[in-house]
Tab-separated table of C-alpha atoms (C1' of nucleotides) in Angstrom:
chain	number	residue	atom	x	y	z
A	30	MET	CA	11.809	-25.743	-1.249
A	31	VAL	CA	11.609	-25.271	-4.967
A	32	SER	CA	14.817	-25.673	-6.859
A	33	ALA	CA	14.160	-23.034	-9.480
A	34	MET	CA	14.885	-19.556	-8.145
A	35	HIS	CA	13.438	-16.528	-9.816
A	36	ASP	CA	16.081	-15.245	-12.173
A	37	HIS	CA	18.887	-13.645	-10.237
A	38	THR	CA	21.225	-16.346	-9.225
A	39	THR	CA	20.449	-18.446	-12.278
A	40	ASP	CA	23.989	-19.603	-12.901
A	41	ARG	CA	23.866	-20.098	-16.631
A	42	PRO	CA	26.254	-22.906	-17.595
A	43	GLY	CA	28.091	-20.945	-20.261
A	44	ARG	CA	28.997	-18.335	-17.698
A	45	THR	CA	32.582	-17.592	-16.757
A	46	GLY	CA	33.938	-15.580	-13.858
A	47	ARG	CA	33.007	-15.434	-10.206
A	48	PRO	CA	29.441	-16.590	-9.548
A	49	ARG	CA	27.027	-14.640	-7.445
A	50	SER	CA	26.846	-15.609	-3.837
A	51	ALA	CA	23.674	-17.508	-3.049
A	52	GLU	CA	24.233	-16.772	0.624
A	53	ALA	CA	24.140	-13.077	-0.125
A	54	ASP	CA	20.794	-13.559	-1.849
A	55	ALA	CA	19.316	-15.303	1.152
A	56	ALA	CA	20.804	-12.791	3.563
A	57	ILE	CA	19.398	-9.887	1.587
A	58	LEU	CA	15.906	-11.326	1.401
A	59	ALA	CA	15.920	-12.136	5.103
A	60	ALA	CA	17.212	-8.672	5.926
A	61	THR	CA	14.476	-7.167	3.790
A	62	ARG	CA	11.778	-8.965	5.742
A	63	GLU	CA	13.402	-7.958	8.990
A	64	ALA	CA	13.622	-4.334	7.963
A	65	LEU	CA	9.999	-4.392	6.856
A	66	VAL	CA	8.950	-5.447	10.317
A	67	ASP	CA	10.986	-2.743	12.017
A	68	LEU	CA	10.453	0.160	9.662
A	69	GLY	CA	7.403	-0.489	7.513
A	70	TRP	CA	7.327	0.096	3.809
A	71	SER	CA	7.871	3.794	3.336
A	72	LYS	CA	10.722	4.119	5.794
A	73	LEU	CA	12.561	1.108	4.478
A	74	THR	CA	15.764	2.116	2.739
A	75	LEU	CA	17.933	-0.081	0.588
A	76	GLY	CA	20.995	1.174	2.362
A	77	ASP	CA	19.653	-0.127	5.625
A	78	VAL	CA	18.841	-3.499	4.086
A	79	ALA	CA	22.382	-3.757	2.776
A	80	THR	CA	23.828	-3.026	6.192
A	81	ARG	CA	21.592	-5.589	7.891
A	82	ALA	CA	22.489	-8.206	5.313
A	83	GLY	CA	26.181	-7.478	5.647
A	84	VAL	CA	26.635	-6.667	1.981
A	85	ALA	CA	27.479	-3.515	0.096
A	86	LYS	CA	24.683	-1.338	-1.169
A	87	THR	CA	26.003	-1.672	-4.697
A	88	THR	CA	25.583	-5.430	-4.555
A	89	LEU	CA	21.914	-4.900	-3.921
A	90	TYR	CA	21.503	-2.648	-6.923
A	91	ARG	CA	23.360	-5.111	-9.107
A	92	ARG	CA	20.647	-7.717	-8.496
A	93	TRP	CA	17.392	-5.836	-8.087
A	94	ALA	CA	16.112	-2.830	-9.952
A	95	GLY	CA	14.593	-1.206	-6.900
A	96	LYS	CA	12.608	-1.500	-3.728
A	97	ASN	CA	9.534	-2.982	-5.386
A	98	GLU	CA	11.229	-5.910	-7.030
A	99	LEU	CA	13.248	-6.712	-3.950
A	100	VAL	CA	10.238	-6.806	-1.665
A	101	VAL	CA	8.190	-8.947	-4.043
A	102	ASP	CA	10.906	-11.580	-4.011
A	103	ALA	CA	11.363	-11.289	-0.266
A	104	VAL	CA	7.689	-11.884	0.388
A	105	ALA	CA	7.068	-14.449	-2.316
A	106	GLU	CA	9.167	-16.919	-0.368
A	107	LEU	CA	6.687	-16.760	2.484
A	108	PHE	CA	3.820	-17.934	0.326
A	109	ASP	CA	5.572	-21.211	-0.310
A	110	GLU	CA	4.630	-22.224	3.203
A	111	LEU	CA	0.955	-22.528	2.305
A	112	GLU	CA	-0.151	-26.106	1.988
A	113	LEU	CA	-3.401	-27.992	1.850
A	114	PRO	CA	-3.330	-31.184	3.885
A	115	ASP	CA	-6.364	-33.375	3.405
A	116	ARG	CA	-8.635	-32.713	6.354
A	117	GLY	CA	-11.355	-35.079	5.277
A	118	SER	CA	-14.072	-32.741	4.073
A	119	LEU	CA	-14.361	-29.733	1.856
A	120	ALA	CA	-15.531	-27.601	4.756
A	121	ALA	CA	-12.554	-28.584	6.863
A	122	ASP	CA	-10.194	-27.948	3.980
A	123	VAL	CA	-11.565	-24.468	3.367
A	124	GLU	CA	-11.517	-23.632	7.032
A	125	GLY	CA	-7.956	-24.835	7.305
A	126	VAL	CA	-6.630	-22.851	4.404
A	127	VAL	CA	-8.420	-19.732	5.588
A	128	LEU	CA	-6.784	-19.958	8.982
A	129	GLN	CA	-3.454	-20.759	7.419
A	130	PHE	CA	-3.667	-17.776	5.135
A	131	ALA	CA	-4.720	-15.600	8.046
A	132	ASP	CA	-1.658	-16.706	9.991
A	133	LEU	CA	0.515	-15.714	7.083
A	134	LEU	CA	-1.131	-12.307	6.921
A	135	ALA	CA	-0.739	-11.886	10.662
A	136	ARG	CA	3.006	-11.693	10.275
A	137	PRO	CA	4.089	-8.059	10.132
A	138	GLU	CA	6.329	-8.455	7.120
A	139	THR	CA	3.559	-9.982	5.046
A	140	ARG	CA	0.938	-7.452	6.095
A	141	THR	CA	3.041	-4.491	5.162
A	142	ALA	CA	4.699	-5.800	2.063
A	143	LEU	CA	1.776	-7.365	0.264
A	144	MET	CA	-0.396	-4.272	0.282
A	145	ALA	CA	2.465	-1.923	-0.466
A	146	VAL	CA	3.596	-3.880	-3.459
A	147	VAL	CA	0.067	-4.134	-4.800
A	148	ALA	CA	-0.248	-0.388	-4.413
A	149	GLU	CA	2.911	0.241	-6.377
A	150	SER	CA	1.861	-2.198	-9.047
A	151	THR	CA	-1.189	-0.205	-10.059
A	152	GLY	CA	0.923	1.902	-12.369
A	153	ASP	CA	3.552	-0.645	-13.289
A	154	GLU	CA	2.592	-3.484	-15.577
A	155	ALA	CA	5.884	-5.341	-15.171
A	156	LEU	CA	5.540	-5.333	-11.421
A	157	ARG	CA	1.953	-6.512	-11.688
A	158	ALA	CA	3.071	-9.456	-13.789
A	159	ARG	CA	5.772	-10.267	-11.283
A	160	ILE	CA	3.204	-10.327	-8.488
A	161	ARG	CA	0.913	-12.567	-10.477
A	162	THR	CA	3.521	-15.195	-11.142
A	163	SER	CA	5.333	-14.966	-7.821
A	164	ILE	CA	2.393	-14.714	-5.450
A	165	VAL	CA	-1.088	-14.998	-6.914
A	166	ASP	CA	-0.596	-18.104	-9.009
A	167	ARG	CA	1.155	-19.763	-6.122
A	168	GLN	CA	-2.025	-19.550	-4.070
A	169	LYS	CA	-4.442	-20.393	-6.811
A	170	ARG	CA	-3.175	-23.949	-6.903
A	171	LEU	CA	-4.769	-24.443	-3.494
A	172	VAL	CA	-8.224	-23.786	-4.915
A	173	LEU	CA	-7.682	-26.276	-7.721
A	174	GLU	CA	-6.394	-28.916	-5.338
A	175	GLY	CA	-9.261	-28.431	-2.947
A	176	ARG	CA	-11.857	-28.682	-5.661
A	177	GLN	CA	-10.412	-31.812	-7.128
A	178	ARG	CA	-10.407	-33.500	-3.760
A	179	ALA	CA	-13.979	-32.453	-3.131
A	180	GLN	CA	-15.010	-33.887	-6.480
A	181	GLU	CA	-13.300	-37.161	-5.686
A	182	ARG	CA	-15.176	-37.267	-2.399
A	183	GLY	CA	-18.423	-36.585	-4.215
A	184	GLU	CA	-18.986	-33.294	-2.427
A	185	LEU	CA	-18.911	-31.325	-5.640
A	186	PRO	CA	-20.181	-32.334	-9.082
A	187	ALA	CA	-17.684	-32.771	-11.907
A	188	GLU	CA	-17.476	-29.767	-14.182
A	189	ASP	CA	-18.700	-30.076	-17.741
A	190	ASP	CA	-17.396	-26.955	-19.380
A	191	PRO	CA	-13.709	-26.373	-18.607
A	192	GLU	CA	-14.116	-22.653	-19.206
A	193	THR	CA	-16.873	-22.316	-16.653
A	194	ALA	CA	-14.783	-24.378	-14.288
A	195	ALA	CA	-11.873	-21.998	-14.641
A	196	ARG	CA	-14.079	-18.968	-14.090
A	197	THR	CA	-15.592	-20.511	-10.995
A	198	ALA	CA	-12.162	-21.292	-9.612
A	199	ASP	CA	-11.073	-17.703	-10.141
A	200	LEU	CA	-14.209	-16.457	-8.459
A	201	ILE	CA	-13.691	-18.645	-5.426
A	202	PHE	CA	-10.088	-17.647	-5.221
A	203	ASP	CA	-10.892	-13.944	-5.199
A	204	VAL	CA	-13.661	-14.431	-2.677
A	205	VAL	CA	-11.550	-16.430	-0.253
A	206	ALA	CA	-8.338	-14.471	-0.507
A	207	GLY	CA	-10.139	-11.163	-0.738
A	208	ALA	CA	-12.328	-11.749	2.271
A	209	VAL	CA	-9.439	-12.848	4.451
A	210	VAL	CA	-7.243	-9.964	3.370
A	211	HIS	CA	-10.013	-7.443	3.817
A	212	ARG	CA	-11.057	-8.720	7.201
A	213	SER	CA	-7.490	-8.871	8.386
A	214	LEU	CA	-5.920	-5.759	6.918
A	215	VAL	CA	-8.671	-3.287	6.107
A	216	SER	CA	-11.240	-3.966	8.792
A	217	SER	CA	-8.382	-4.938	11.124
A	218	GLU	CA	-10.369	-7.557	12.944
A	219	PRO	CA	-9.177	-11.033	13.827
A	220	VAL	CA	-9.630	-14.026	11.570
A	221	ASP	CA	-10.295	-16.610	14.255
A	222	THR	CA	-11.869	-20.040	14.163
A	223	GLU	CA	-15.327	-18.640	14.596
A	224	TRP	CA	-15.018	-16.266	11.677
A	225	ALA	CA	-13.469	-18.966	9.514
A	226	ARG	CA	-16.399	-21.246	10.298
A	227	SER	CA	-18.989	-18.628	9.413
A	228	PHE	CA	-17.201	-17.758	6.238
A	229	THR	CA	-16.879	-21.371	5.200
A	230	ALA	CA	-20.571	-21.945	5.791
A	231	LEU	CA	-21.380	-18.950	3.624
A	232	LEU	CA	-19.097	-20.033	0.825
A	233	LEU	CA	-20.142	-23.667	0.732
A	234	GLY	CA	-23.775	-22.702	0.909
A	235	GLY	CA	-23.293	-20.528	-2.107
A	236	LEU	CA	-21.497	-23.255	-4.004
A	237	ALA	CA	-24.191	-25.782	-3.227
A	238	GLN	CA	-27.084	-23.612	-4.269
A	239	ALA	CA	-25.859	-21.412	-7.090
A	240	GLY	CA	-24.907	-24.055	-9.575
A	241	GLY	CA	-24.377	-21.524	-12.277
A	242	ARG	CA	-27.695	-20.087	-13.379
A	243	PRO	CA	-28.397	-16.527	-12.290
A	244	SER	CA	-30.799	-16.216	-9.421
A	245	HIS	CA	-32.982	-13.288	-10.390
A	246	THR	CA	-35.577	-13.450	-13.145
B	23	MET	CA	-22.435	15.950	0.648
B	24	VAL	CA	-21.948	15.744	4.354
B	25	SER	CA	-21.696	19.029	6.160
B	26	ALA	CA	-19.294	17.877	8.840
B	27	MET	CA	-15.725	17.862	7.590
B	28	HIS	CA	-13.085	15.777	9.259
B	29	ASP	CA	-11.328	17.989	11.748
B	30	HIS	CA	-9.085	20.433	9.960
B	31	THR	CA	-11.235	23.343	8.997
B	32	THR	CA	-13.533	22.911	11.974
B	33	ASP	CA	-13.982	26.589	12.716
B	34	ARG	CA	-14.634	26.443	16.409
B	35	PRO	CA	-16.766	29.449	17.403
B	36	GLY	CA	-14.577	30.531	20.290
B	37	ARG	CA	-11.683	30.889	17.893
B	38	THR	CA	-10.051	34.231	17.138
B	39	GLY	CA	-7.646	35.129	14.362
B	40	ARG	CA	-7.672	34.391	10.667
B	41	PRO	CA	-9.542	31.187	9.814
B	42	ARG	CA	-8.129	28.518	7.577
B	43	SER	CA	-9.042	28.739	3.954
B	44	ALA	CA	-11.578	26.101	2.987
B	45	GLU	CA	-10.657	26.644	-0.645
B	46	ALA	CA	-7.084	25.728	0.127
B	47	ASP	CA	-8.307	22.508	1.692
B	48	ALA	CA	-10.278	21.574	-1.389
B	49	ALA	CA	-7.447	22.580	-3.709
B	50	ILE	CA	-4.946	20.495	-1.765
B	51	LEU	CA	-7.101	17.383	-1.720
B	52	ALA	CA	-7.827	17.706	-5.435
B	53	ALA	CA	-4.156	18.250	-6.167
B	54	THR	CA	-3.315	15.176	-4.114
B	55	ARG	CA	-5.614	12.987	-6.186
B	56	GLU	CA	-4.219	14.473	-9.361
B	57	ALA	CA	-0.655	13.854	-8.280
B	58	LEU	CA	-1.512	10.298	-7.303
B	59	VAL	CA	-2.695	9.606	-10.818
B	60	ASP	CA	0.415	11.062	-12.400
B	61	LEU	CA	3.089	9.825	-10.029
B	62	GLY	CA	1.733	6.943	-7.997
B	63	TRP	CA	2.242	6.626	-4.287
B	64	SER	CA	5.959	6.330	-3.747
B	65	LYS	CA	6.947	9.137	-6.108
B	66	LEU	CA	4.369	11.520	-4.759
B	67	THR	CA	6.033	14.391	-2.900
B	68	LEU	CA	4.286	16.905	-0.704
B	69	GLY	CA	6.215	19.704	-2.356
B	70	ASP	CA	4.716	18.749	-5.667
B	71	VAL	CA	1.224	18.643	-4.213
B	72	ALA	CA	1.699	22.106	-2.771
B	73	THR	CA	2.794	23.475	-6.121
B	74	ARG	CA	-0.160	21.909	-7.933
B	75	ALA	CA	-2.571	23.261	-5.344
B	76	GLY	CA	-1.048	26.738	-5.516
B	77	VAL	CA	-0.240	26.855	-1.827
B	78	ALA	CA	2.990	26.942	0.123
B	79	LYS	CA	4.500	23.692	1.303
B	80	THR	CA	4.367	24.912	4.868
B	81	THR	CA	0.612	25.315	4.675
B	82	LEU	CA	0.368	21.652	3.898
B	83	TYR	CA	2.419	20.657	6.902
B	84	ARG	CA	0.348	22.907	9.140
B	85	ARG	CA	-2.761	20.844	8.402
B	86	TRP	CA	-1.608	17.292	7.901
B	87	ALA	CA	1.036	15.362	9.742
B	88	GLY	CA	2.360	13.619	6.663
B	89	LYS	CA	1.686	11.883	3.400
B	90	ASN	CA	-0.451	9.150	4.932
B	91	GLU	CA	-2.989	11.387	6.607
B	92	LEU	CA	-3.271	13.621	3.580
B	93	VAL	CA	-3.975	10.789	1.201
B	94	VAL	CA	-6.553	9.199	3.484
B	95	ASP	CA	-8.543	12.402	3.498
B	96	ALA	CA	-8.077	12.908	-0.219
B	97	VAL	CA	-9.432	9.471	-0.996
B	98	ALA	CA	-12.127	9.370	1.649
B	99	GLU	CA	-14.045	12.009	-0.262
B	100	LEU	CA	-14.368	9.642	-3.184
B	101	PHE	CA	-16.199	7.059	-1.121
B	102	ASP	CA	-19.020	9.484	-0.488
B	103	GLU	CA	-20.135	8.852	-4.037
B	104	LEU	CA	-21.246	5.328	-3.235
B	105	GLU	CA	-25.008	5.046	-2.969
B	106	LEU	CA	-27.556	2.278	-2.914
B	107	PRO	CA	-30.610	3.103	-5.000
B	108	ASP	CA	-33.442	0.624	-4.608
B	109	ARG	CA	-33.240	-1.679	-7.591
B	110	GLY	CA	-36.192	-3.830	-6.589
B	111	SER	CA	-34.505	-7.019	-5.409
B	112	LEU	CA	-31.652	-7.998	-3.150
B	113	ALA	CA	-29.789	-9.559	-6.049
B	114	ALA	CA	-30.051	-6.401	-8.123
B	115	ASP	CA	-28.961	-4.280	-5.178
B	116	VAL	CA	-25.888	-6.394	-4.546
B	117	GLU	CA	-24.978	-6.493	-8.197
B	118	GLY	CA	-25.386	-2.748	-8.426
B	119	VAL	CA	-23.195	-1.927	-5.480
B	120	VAL	CA	-20.523	-4.354	-6.654
B	121	LEU	CA	-20.324	-2.646	-10.014
B	122	GLN	CA	-20.390	0.758	-8.403
B	123	PHE	CA	-17.565	-0.166	-6.075
B	124	ALA	CA	-15.634	-1.601	-8.987
B	125	ASP	CA	-15.998	1.650	-10.891
B	126	LEU	CA	-14.608	3.498	-7.915
B	127	LEU	CA	-11.651	1.136	-7.747
B	128	ALA	CA	-11.084	1.509	-11.472
B	129	ARG	CA	-10.074	5.119	-11.007
B	130	PRO	CA	-6.294	5.368	-10.772
B	131	GLU	CA	-6.242	7.582	-7.710
B	132	THR	CA	-8.377	5.151	-5.748
B	133	ARG	CA	-6.453	2.066	-6.835
B	134	THR	CA	-3.118	3.450	-5.812
B	135	ALA	CA	-4.097	5.290	-2.688
B	136	LEU	CA	-6.299	2.738	-0.982
B	137	MET	CA	-3.747	-0.054	-1.004
B	138	ALA	CA	-0.836	2.209	-0.141
B	139	VAL	CA	-2.582	3.678	2.847
B	140	VAL	CA	-3.626	0.274	4.096
B	141	ALA	CA	-0.033	-0.858	3.769
B	142	GLU	CA	1.241	2.038	5.824
B	143	SER	CA	-1.443	1.516	8.428
B	144	THR	CA	-0.187	-1.918	9.404
B	145	GLY	CA	2.279	-0.378	11.795
B	146	ASP	CA	0.365	2.735	12.742
B	147	GLU	CA	-2.666	2.366	14.968
B	148	ALA	CA	-3.747	5.996	14.608
B	149	LEU	CA	-3.733	5.729	10.843
B	150	ARG	CA	-5.672	2.484	11.028
B	151	ALA	CA	-8.337	4.176	13.095
B	152	ARG	CA	-8.498	7.030	10.647
B	153	ILE	CA	-9.060	4.603	7.792
B	154	ARG	CA	-11.783	2.846	9.706
B	155	THR	CA	-13.795	5.947	10.383
B	156	SER	CA	-13.109	7.720	7.123
B	157	ILE	CA	-13.456	4.854	4.680
B	158	VAL	CA	-14.535	1.506	6.073
B	159	ASP	CA	-17.507	2.646	8.125
B	160	ARG	CA	-18.674	4.771	5.269
B	161	GLN	CA	-19.112	1.676	3.140
B	162	LYS	CA	-20.523	-0.541	5.818
B	163	ARG	CA	-23.712	1.490	5.885
B	164	LEU	CA	-24.477	0.098	2.429
B	165	VAL	CA	-24.642	-3.431	3.787
B	166	LEU	CA	-26.987	-2.410	6.561
B	167	GLU	CA	-29.252	-0.518	4.182
B	168	GLY	CA	-29.353	-3.388	1.742
B	169	ARG	CA	-30.224	-5.916	4.406
B	170	GLN	CA	-32.976	-3.814	5.879
B	171	ARG	CA	-34.571	-3.388	2.470
B	172	ALA	CA	-34.330	-7.096	1.796
B	173	GLN	CA	-36.002	-7.830	5.110
B	174	GLU	CA	-38.806	-5.427	4.300
B	175	ARG	CA	-39.263	-7.189	0.974
B	176	GLY	CA	-39.366	-10.522	2.751
B	177	GLU	CA	-36.235	-11.779	0.984
B	178	LEU	CA	-34.361	-12.199	4.237
B	179	PRO	CA	-35.669	-13.243	7.640
B	180	ALA	CA	-35.611	-10.751	10.496
B	181	GLU	CA	-32.670	-11.240	12.812
B	182	ASP	CA	-33.314	-12.411	16.358
B	183	ASP	CA	-30.007	-11.860	18.051
B	184	PRO	CA	-28.605	-8.391	17.357
B	185	GLU	CA	-25.084	-9.610	18.001
B	186	THR	CA	-25.323	-12.341	15.406
B	187	ALA	CA	-26.832	-9.829	13.051
B	188	ALA	CA	-23.870	-7.519	13.462
B	189	ARG	CA	-21.389	-10.330	12.919
B	190	THR	CA	-23.160	-11.429	9.783
B	191	ALA	CA	-23.157	-7.893	8.447
B	192	ASP	CA	-19.428	-7.627	9.045
B	193	LEU	CA	-18.871	-10.945	7.325
B	194	ILE	CA	-20.830	-9.912	4.282
B	195	PHE	CA	-19.060	-6.610	4.151
B	196	ASP	CA	-15.631	-8.208	4.167
B	197	VAL	CA	-16.673	-10.761	1.584
B	198	VAL	CA	-18.101	-8.231	-0.831
B	199	ALA	CA	-15.500	-5.519	-0.485
B	200	GLY	CA	-12.667	-8.012	-0.243
B	201	ALA	CA	-13.671	-9.973	-3.293
B	202	VAL	CA	-14.054	-6.879	-5.445
B	203	VAL	CA	-10.785	-5.388	-4.274
B	204	HIS	CA	-8.916	-8.634	-4.728
B	205	ARG	CA	-10.324	-9.321	-8.153
B	206	SER	CA	-9.676	-5.795	-9.273
B	207	LEU	CA	-6.321	-4.975	-7.725
B	208	VAL	CA	-4.526	-8.212	-6.938
B	209	SER	CA	-5.695	-10.521	-9.687
B	210	SER	CA	-6.003	-7.473	-11.963
B	211	GLU	CA	-8.941	-8.820	-13.859
B	212	PRO	CA	-12.051	-6.886	-14.772
B	213	VAL	CA	-15.120	-6.703	-12.572
B	214	ASP	CA	-17.732	-6.753	-15.302
B	215	THR	CA	-21.436	-7.522	-15.278
B	216	GLU	CA	-20.823	-11.190	-15.756
B	217	TRP	CA	-18.499	-11.461	-12.804
B	218	ALA	CA	-20.812	-9.396	-10.646
B	219	ARG	CA	-23.684	-11.727	-11.533
B	220	SER	CA	-21.719	-14.854	-10.646
B	221	PHE	CA	-20.526	-13.347	-7.427
B	222	THR	CA	-24.000	-12.247	-6.437
B	223	ALA	CA	-25.367	-15.705	-7.099
B	224	LEU	CA	-22.666	-17.196	-4.903
B	225	LEU	CA	-23.260	-14.768	-2.074
B	226	LEU	CA	-27.046	-14.985	-2.057
B	227	GLY	CA	-26.919	-18.743	-2.295
B	228	GLY	CA	-24.722	-18.791	0.764
B	229	LEU	CA	-27.014	-16.492	2.658
B	230	ALA	CA	-30.071	-18.521	1.797
B	231	GLN	CA	-28.604	-21.828	2.844
B	232	ALA	CA	-26.233	-21.162	5.697
B	233	GLY	CA	-28.679	-19.666	8.144
B	234	GLY	CA	-26.163	-19.771	10.927
B	235	ARG	CA	-25.524	-23.350	11.946
B	236	PRO	CA	-22.176	-24.794	10.931
B	237	SER	CA	-22.309	-27.150	7.983
B	238	HIS	CA	-19.896	-29.928	8.927
B	239	THR	CA	-20.452	-32.589	11.584
C	30	DC	C1'	-11.330	51.810	15.229
C	31	DG	C1'	-7.280	49.623	17.301
C	32	DA	C1'	-5.373	45.460	19.434
C	33	DT	C1'	-4.776	40.756	19.229
C	34	DA	C1'	-4.377	36.289	17.249
C	35	DT	C1'	-3.939	33.145	13.772
C	36	DA	C1'	-3.039	31.702	8.861
C	37	DC	C1'	-0.439	32.456	4.770
C	38	DG	C1'	3.494	32.728	1.298
C	39	DC	C1'	8.211	32.759	0.869
C	40	DT	C1'	13.056	31.512	1.633
C	41	DA	C1'	16.590	28.951	3.602
C	42	DC	C1'	18.467	25.171	6.046
C	43	DG	C1'	20.678	20.486	7.771
C	44	DA	C1'	19.740	15.755	7.422
C	45	DC	C1'	18.771	12.065	4.854
C	46	DT	C1'	18.116	8.841	0.794
C	47	DC	C1'	18.740	7.858	-3.886
C	48	DG	C1'	21.128	5.518	-7.653
C	49	DT	C1'	25.674	5.542	-10.006
C	50	DA	C1'	30.700	5.508	-10.863
C	51	DG	C1'	35.297	4.079	-10.025
C	52	DC	C1'	38.639	1.398	-7.744
C	53	DG	C1'	41.379	-2.705	-5.973
C	54	DA	C1'	40.738	-7.277	-4.221
C	55	DA	C1'	38.472	-11.878	-4.166
C	56	DA	C1'	36.752	-16.069	-6.318
C	57	DG	C1'	35.527	-18.969	-9.619
C	58	DC	C1'	36.236	-21.353	-14.764
C	59	DT	C1'	39.223	-23.171	-18.662
D	3	DA	C1'	48.623	-19.746	-14.864
D	4	DG	C1'	45.055	-16.204	-17.235
D	5	DC	C1'	40.539	-14.461	-17.804
D	6	DT	C1'	36.106	-12.910	-16.233
D	7	DT	C1'	32.778	-11.481	-13.129
D	8	DT	C1'	31.497	-10.250	-8.496
D	9	DC	C1'	32.400	-7.972	-4.182
D	10	DG	C1'	33.222	-4.245	-0.698
D	11	DC	C1'	34.333	0.321	-0.269
D	12	DT	C1'	34.203	5.338	-0.963
D	13	DA	C1'	32.513	9.318	-3.029
D	14	DC	C1'	29.312	12.051	-5.570
D	15	DG	C1'	25.216	15.219	-7.384
D	16	DA	C1'	20.416	15.256	-7.224
D	17	DG	C1'	16.327	15.268	-4.880
D	18	DT	C1'	13.207	15.134	-0.744
D	19	DC	C1'	12.176	15.810	3.975
D	20	DG	C1'	10.293	18.520	7.756
D	21	DT	C1'	11.242	22.867	10.280
D	22	DA	C1'	12.322	27.719	11.390
D	23	DG	C1'	11.984	32.504	10.665
D	24	DC	C1'	10.099	36.498	8.662
D	25	DG	C1'	6.757	39.869	6.913
D	26	DT	C1'	2.039	40.164	5.375
D	27	DA	C1'	-2.977	39.173	5.178
D	28	DT	C1'	-7.425	38.445	7.431
D	29	DA	C1'	-10.308	37.338	10.857
D	30	DT	C1'	-12.493	38.327	15.992
D	31	DC	C1'	-12.742	40.991	20.326
D	32	DG	C1'	-12.772	45.198	23.290
DNA sequence: CGATATACGCTACGACTCGTAGCGAAAGCT
DNA sequence: AGCTTTCGCTACGAGTCGTAGCGTATATCG
């Protein structure tokens, strides 16, 4: 539960008049997720969301510019659930976060919305930025946390060059998130414990061996 | 250049009457890709595609059930371009196919369409199957080819259990394709030679070390 | 060659969604 | 109180959807 919302209901202190209903915000976002499950992305209409939320359609348009922005906010909330409890070893931590992420992607609203919003963002820089700050960065912290713990345990060496460290973190992030998403949504095969274990072995093996120098010639 | 089309223009021999125009098929698919670049997914209308292709809107609906199916076919053609020339080493082969795949994903029509179709497929089993056969399986062959070559070179050991071999191939496929897609479309950062080299080092390191046994405990 | 069967282009249609405008009423702040 | 902003409601033109109906074009079969 983060206190800072995105930017809608930010009740600026020097603001007079009737404030926006925070309950309406929550109801709309919940209704959006519900409608996503029932209808999917393309058949989701803002009018339907308004009806489900018990608000007027105009209220919706007063707060969000369109379907894209609304769905990003509705789904971003779900990513707050991701956590990284200390499971004792780097392998266990990776395995845990993979399964956790897979569970999140197993939910119908996440499956549909994440891909759809990414698709729309390919031609919309503002939307892409919104996704980065609302979703991507929120997951990347898990990689940083996990690495730090592993370094404290002595499982990973301390990084010398901070720039290389950042690049490696980005690489790992794309590999982990990408593999889980691809397995789950594109190949449409289950991310179970067995797969998570194989994947973790592959990743940690790569980290252990490829310290940084290229492998060929 | 595969001779067998999907299923539309399959001129069955025992068929009487005027056959469907193969030119119209090609024109429609090209127009679809063009419209995707200009409009993106959500603003793409089938009426517009028909106009661009120089055919009647009804002709479009006679061949495809809707936007989803049309776009899958339009994009599937692009994946035929992927090839795996022998570059001499496993590392070079992996690096090459990563860059090639990244180039494909850099094209606006691929970026938009692939994610959008995957998003729609989350609630549509038929569409999911169509994606699997038209797109996913077409890429998976690259993994199998690459592994066989590496085994012939002696870079990888021959597999004993065919089932384990298949699982490993699927894992590698999801890791490679997923990482490239995620880096390119979600993180929206470039897949350049440097990234491809780092990724390849990570992957091959993992393959070399994690033979199959789990790493923890 | 004529008959049959299918595809094609065109037009028109009802149903739906979109995003906006205008109104009176409600709910806060000073 | 008085002011300001939000809210719910209704209505609207514009655009898209997917389908039906018609006459015409182009194949195969007898």
